PDB file of C-alpha atoms in Angstrom:
ATOM      1  CA  UNK A   1      29.475  54.073 101.866  1.00 73.00           C
ATOM      2  CA  UNK A   2      31.441  55.738 104.673  1.00 86.00           C
ATOM      3  CA  UNK A   3      34.646  57.829 103.084  1.00 88.00           C
ATOM      4  CA  UNK A   4      36.825  56.081 105.507  1.00 89.00           C
ATOM      5  CA  UNK A   5      35.445  52.515 104.757  1.00 90.00           C
ATOM      6  CA  UNK A   6      35.742  53.689 100.944  1.00 91.00           C
ATOM      7  CA  UNK A   7      39.471  54.396 101.457  1.00 92.00           C
ATOM      8  CA  UNK A   8      40.140  50.993 103.259  1.00 93.00           C
ATOM      9  CA  UNK A   9      38.553  49.334 100.706  1.00 93.00           C
ATOM     10  CA  UNK A  10      40.236  51.318  97.338  1.00 94.00           C
ATOM     11  CA  UNK A  11      43.674  50.426  99.686  1.00 95.00           C
ATOM     12  CA  UNK A  12      42.517  46.911  99.984  1.00 95.00           C
ATOM     13  CA  UNK A  13      42.037  46.448  95.838  1.00 95.00           C
ATOM     14  CA  UNK A  14      45.545  48.281  95.409  1.00 96.00           C
ATOM     15  CA  UNK A  15      47.104  45.458  97.926  1.00 97.00           C
ATOM     16  CA  UNK A  16      45.857  42.917  95.772  1.00 97.00           C
ATOM     17  CA  UNK A  17      46.840  44.479  92.191  1.00 97.00           C
ATOM     18  CA  UNK A  18      50.503  44.725  94.202  1.00 97.00           C
ATOM     19  CA  UNK A  19      50.252  41.171  95.264  1.00 97.00           C
ATOM     20  CA  UNK A  20      49.682  39.737  92.334  1.00 97.00           C
ATOM     21  CA  UNK A  21      52.356  42.111  90.596  1.00 98.00           C
ATOM     22  CA  UNK A  22      54.716  40.682  93.274  1.00 98.00           C
ATOM     23  CA  UNK A  23      53.419  37.073  92.287  1.00 98.00           C
ATOM     24  CA  UNK A  24      54.399  37.934  88.755  1.00 98.00           C
ATOM     25  CA  UNK A  25      57.749  39.337  89.450  1.00 98.00           C
ATOM     26  CA  UNK A  26      58.732  35.999  91.422  1.00 98.00           C
ATOM     27  CA  UNK A  27      57.490  33.872  88.718  1.00 98.00           C
ATOM     28  CA  UNK A  28      60.190  35.959  86.421  1.00 98.00           C
ATOM     29  CA  UNK A  29      62.813  35.675  88.430  1.00 97.00           C
ATOM     30  CA  UNK A  30      62.387  32.114  89.339  1.00 97.00           C
ATOM     31  CA  UNK A  31      62.185  30.688  85.521  1.00 96.00           C
ATOM     32  CA  UNK A  32      65.299  33.382  84.770  1.00 95.00           C
ATOM     33  CA  UNK A  33      67.520  31.024  83.194  1.00 92.00           C
ATOM     34  CA  UNK A  34      64.931  28.329  82.165  1.00 94.00           C
ATOM     35  CA  UNK A  35      65.642  27.425  78.491  1.00 93.00           C
ATOM     36  CA  UNK A  36      63.206  25.464  75.964  1.00 89.00           C
ATOM     37  CA  UNK A  37      62.999  21.392  76.623  1.00 86.00           C
ATOM     38  CA  UNK A  38      64.481  20.297  72.928  1.00 87.00           C
ATOM     39  CA  UNK A  39      66.601  22.124  70.523  1.00 85.00           C
ATOM     40  CA  UNK A  40      65.897  25.358  68.732  1.00 78.00           C
ATOM     41  CA  UNK A  41      62.502  25.539  71.356  1.00 87.00           C
ATOM     42  CA  UNK A  42      61.986  29.058  72.934  1.00 91.00           C
ATOM     43  CA  UNK A  43      62.762  29.750  76.818  1.00 95.00           C
ATOM     44  CA  UNK A  44      60.597  30.843  79.251  1.00 96.00           C
ATOM     45  CA  UNK A  45      59.058  34.440  78.293  1.00 96.00           C
ATOM     46  CA  UNK A  46      59.047  37.163  80.494  1.00 97.00           C
ATOM     47  CA  UNK A  47      55.760  37.752  82.134  1.00 98.00           C
ATOM     48  CA  UNK A  48      54.041  41.576  82.357  1.00 97.00           C
ATOM     49  CA  UNK A  49      51.425  42.667  83.953  1.00 97.00           C
ATOM     50  CA  UNK A  50      49.073  45.819  83.214  1.00 97.00           C
ATOM     51  CA  UNK A  51      46.462  47.353  85.603  1.00 97.00           C
ATOM     52  CA  UNK A  52      42.913  49.691  84.842  1.00 96.00           C
ATOM     53  CA  UNK A  53      41.055  52.060  86.855  1.00 95.00           C
ATOM     54  CA  UNK A  54      38.180  50.468  87.273  1.00 94.00           C
ATOM     55  CA  UNK A  55      34.748  52.338  88.947  1.00 93.00           C
ATOM     56  CA  UNK A  56      33.499  50.313  92.374  1.00 88.00           C
ATOM     57  CA  UNK A  57      30.287  51.200  92.567  1.00 87.00           C
ATOM     58  CA  UNK A  58      29.862  50.215  96.742  1.00 82.00           C
ATOM     59  CA  UNK A  59      32.869  52.398  97.571  1.00 79.00           C
ATOM     60  CA  UNK A  60      31.821  55.105  94.877  1.00 85.00           C
ATOM     61  CA  UNK A  61      35.600  55.358  93.819  1.00 89.00           C
ATOM     62  CA  UNK A  62      38.251  54.280  91.312  1.00 92.00           C
ATOM     63  CA  UNK A  63      40.234  51.191  91.869  1.00 93.00           C
ATOM     64  CA  UNK A  64      42.969  49.840  90.395  1.00 94.00           C
ATOM     65  CA  UNK A  65      42.929  46.225  88.867  1.00 94.00           C
ATOM     66  CA  UNK A  66      44.888  43.960  86.785  1.00 97.00           C
ATOM     67  CA  UNK A  67      43.683  44.301  83.374  1.00 96.00           C
ATOM     68  CA  UNK A  68      45.885  41.607  81.928  1.00 97.00           C
ATOM     69  CA  UNK A  69      48.688  39.566  82.218  1.00 97.00           C
ATOM     70  CA  UNK A  70      50.565  38.992  79.199  1.00 97.00           C
ATOM     71  CA  UNK A  71      54.392  37.701  77.943  1.00 96.00           C
ATOM     72  CA  UNK A  72      56.786  40.820  77.178  1.00 96.00           C
ATOM     73  CA  UNK A  73      57.568  40.403  73.412  1.00 93.00           C
ATOM     74  CA  UNK A  74      61.315  41.853  73.601  1.00 94.00           C
ATOM     75  CA  UNK A  75      63.457  39.138  71.664  1.00 94.00           C
ATOM     76  CA  UNK A  76      65.224  36.264  73.530  1.00 95.00           C
ATOM     77  CA  UNK A  77      69.106  36.306  74.258  1.00 93.00           C
ATOM     78  CA  UNK A  78      71.279  33.776  72.474  1.00 93.00           C
ATOM     79  CA  UNK A  79      74.168  32.002  73.891  1.00 93.00           C
ATOM     80  CA  UNK A  80      76.402  29.518  72.220  1.00 94.00           C
ATOM     81  CA  UNK A  81      76.771  26.381  73.721  1.00 91.00           C
ATOM     82  CA  UNK A  82      76.782  23.590  71.689  1.00 91.00           C
ATOM     83  CA  UNK A  83      76.478  21.029  74.185  1.00 89.00           C
ATOM     84  CA  UNK A  84      73.462  22.089  75.374  1.00 90.00           C
ATOM     85  CA  UNK A  85      70.058  19.934  75.169  1.00 89.00           C
ATOM     86  CA  UNK A  86      68.336  23.306  73.563  1.00 91.00           C
ATOM     87  CA  UNK A  87      70.498  24.191  71.416  1.00 90.00           C
ATOM     88  CA  UNK A  88      69.648  24.633  67.871  1.00 89.00           C
ATOM     89  CA  UNK A  89      71.864  23.149  64.636  1.00 90.00           C
ATOM     90  CA  UNK A  90      74.506  26.134  64.816  1.00 92.00           C
ATOM     91  CA  UNK A  91      74.909  25.611  68.578  1.00 91.00           C
ATOM     92  CA  UNK A  92      72.882  28.189  70.068  1.00 92.00           C
ATOM     93  CA  UNK A  93      70.627  28.180  73.058  1.00 93.00           C
ATOM     94  CA  UNK A  94      67.834  30.779  73.381  1.00 94.00           C
ATOM     95  CA  UNK A  95      67.577  32.022  76.973  1.00 95.00           C
ATOM     96  CA  UNK A  96      64.594  33.723  78.849  1.00 96.00           C
ATOM     97  CA  UNK A  97      64.011  37.535  78.017  1.00 96.00           C
ATOM     98  CA  UNK A  98      64.514  38.383  81.858  1.00 97.00           C
ATOM     99  CA  UNK A  99      66.849  41.087  83.075  1.00 96.00           C
ATOM    100  CA  UNK A 100      66.912  40.175  86.969  1.00 96.00           C
ATOM    101  CA  UNK A 101      67.658  43.943  87.796  1.00 97.00           C
ATOM    102  CA  UNK A 102      64.578  45.337  86.109  1.00 96.00           C
ATOM    103  CA  UNK A 103      62.667  41.986  88.187  1.00 97.00           C
ATOM    104  CA  UNK A 104      64.101  43.590  91.365  1.00 97.00           C
ATOM    105  CA  UNK A 105      63.079  47.052  90.600  1.00 97.00           C
ATOM    106  CA  UNK A 106      59.377  45.968  89.986  1.00 97.00           C
ATOM    107  CA  UNK A 107      59.453  44.296  92.803  1.00 97.00           C
ATOM    108  CA  UNK A 108      60.603  46.891  95.150  1.00 98.00           C
ATOM    109  CA  UNK A 109      58.270  49.505  93.347  1.00 97.00           C
ATOM    110  CA  UNK A 110      55.543  47.284  94.274  1.00 97.00           C
ATOM    111  CA  UNK A 111      56.059  46.387  97.908  1.00 97.00           C
ATOM    112  CA  UNK A 112      56.610  50.533  98.345  1.00 98.00           C
ATOM    113  CA  UNK A 113      53.325  50.467  96.936  1.00 97.00           C
ATOM    114  CA  UNK A 114      51.815  47.530  98.976  1.00 97.00           C
ATOM    115  CA  UNK A 115      53.290  48.972 102.066  1.00 97.00           C
ATOM    116  CA  UNK A 116      51.983  52.287 101.233  1.00 97.00           C
ATOM    117  CA  UNK A 117      47.893  51.028 101.315  1.00 96.00           C
ATOM    118  CA  UNK A 118      48.651  49.244 104.579  1.00 97.00           C
ATOM    119  CA  UNK A 119      49.596  52.492 105.794  1.00 97.00           C
ATOM    120  CA  UNK A 120      46.279  54.056 104.480  1.00 96.00           C
ATOM    121  CA  UNK A 121      44.285  51.333 105.995  1.00 96.00           C
ATOM    122  CA  UNK A 122      45.458  51.932 109.344  1.00 97.00           C
ATOM    123  CA  UNK A 123      45.243  55.381 108.969  1.00 95.00           C
ATOM    124  CA  UNK A 124      41.713  55.068 108.012  1.00 94.00           C
ATOM    125  CA  UNK A 125      41.248  52.406 110.941  1.00 94.00           C
ATOM    126  CA  UNK A 126      42.586  54.748 113.238  1.00 95.00           C
ATOM    127  CA  UNK A 127      40.405  57.463 112.565  1.00 94.00           C
ATOM    128  CA  UNK A 128      37.131  55.521 112.911  1.00 92.00           C
ATOM    129  CA  UNK A 129      38.803  54.557 116.536  1.00 93.00           C
ATOM    130  CA  UNK A 130      39.079  58.246 117.079  1.00 93.00           C
ATOM    131  CA  UNK A 131      35.236  58.506 115.641  1.00 90.00           C
ATOM    132  CA  UNK A 132      33.993  56.156 117.778  1.00 91.00           C
ATOM    133  CA  UNK A 133      36.064  57.268 120.714  1.00 92.00           C
ATOM    134  CA  UNK A 134      34.557  60.594 120.351  1.00 90.00           C
ATOM    135  CA  UNK A 135      31.094  59.348 120.053  1.00 90.00           C
ATOM    136  CA  UNK A 136      31.194  57.164 123.371  1.00 90.00           C
ATOM    137  CA  UNK A 137      32.787  60.292 125.473  1.00 87.00           C
ATOM    138  CA  UNK A 138      29.763  62.578 124.123  1.00 73.00           C
ATOM    139  CA  UNK A 139      31.689  65.149 122.856  1.00 57.00           C
TER     140      UNK A 139
END
């Protein structure tokens, strides 16, 4: 495969991975205040995403791929609220282990990585166009 087309393919895979990361972060933020449905039940657990390097035979290059979407094992926060439907017998409610500041930092990093991949694709396309123009002009 042409090196410029391989670069585009690698960047496309990077964009797909970062898009999945942004979806996971969005789910975490959307559920940051979701408690359990019944007394003493667990609330929403923060999702995590892991990446791995894979070899793309067609491109002849290493690409990034999502290896796993899991659950964060940090303990749930608790809050004393005896009137809450999810409160246990002592009046404590388990709250999600989602920290919005961490999620926003993850979102920002994912967006920057996504944008870097877009820029790489733009640069490769521009290089391909320049090569075609050179071939047309006979130089």
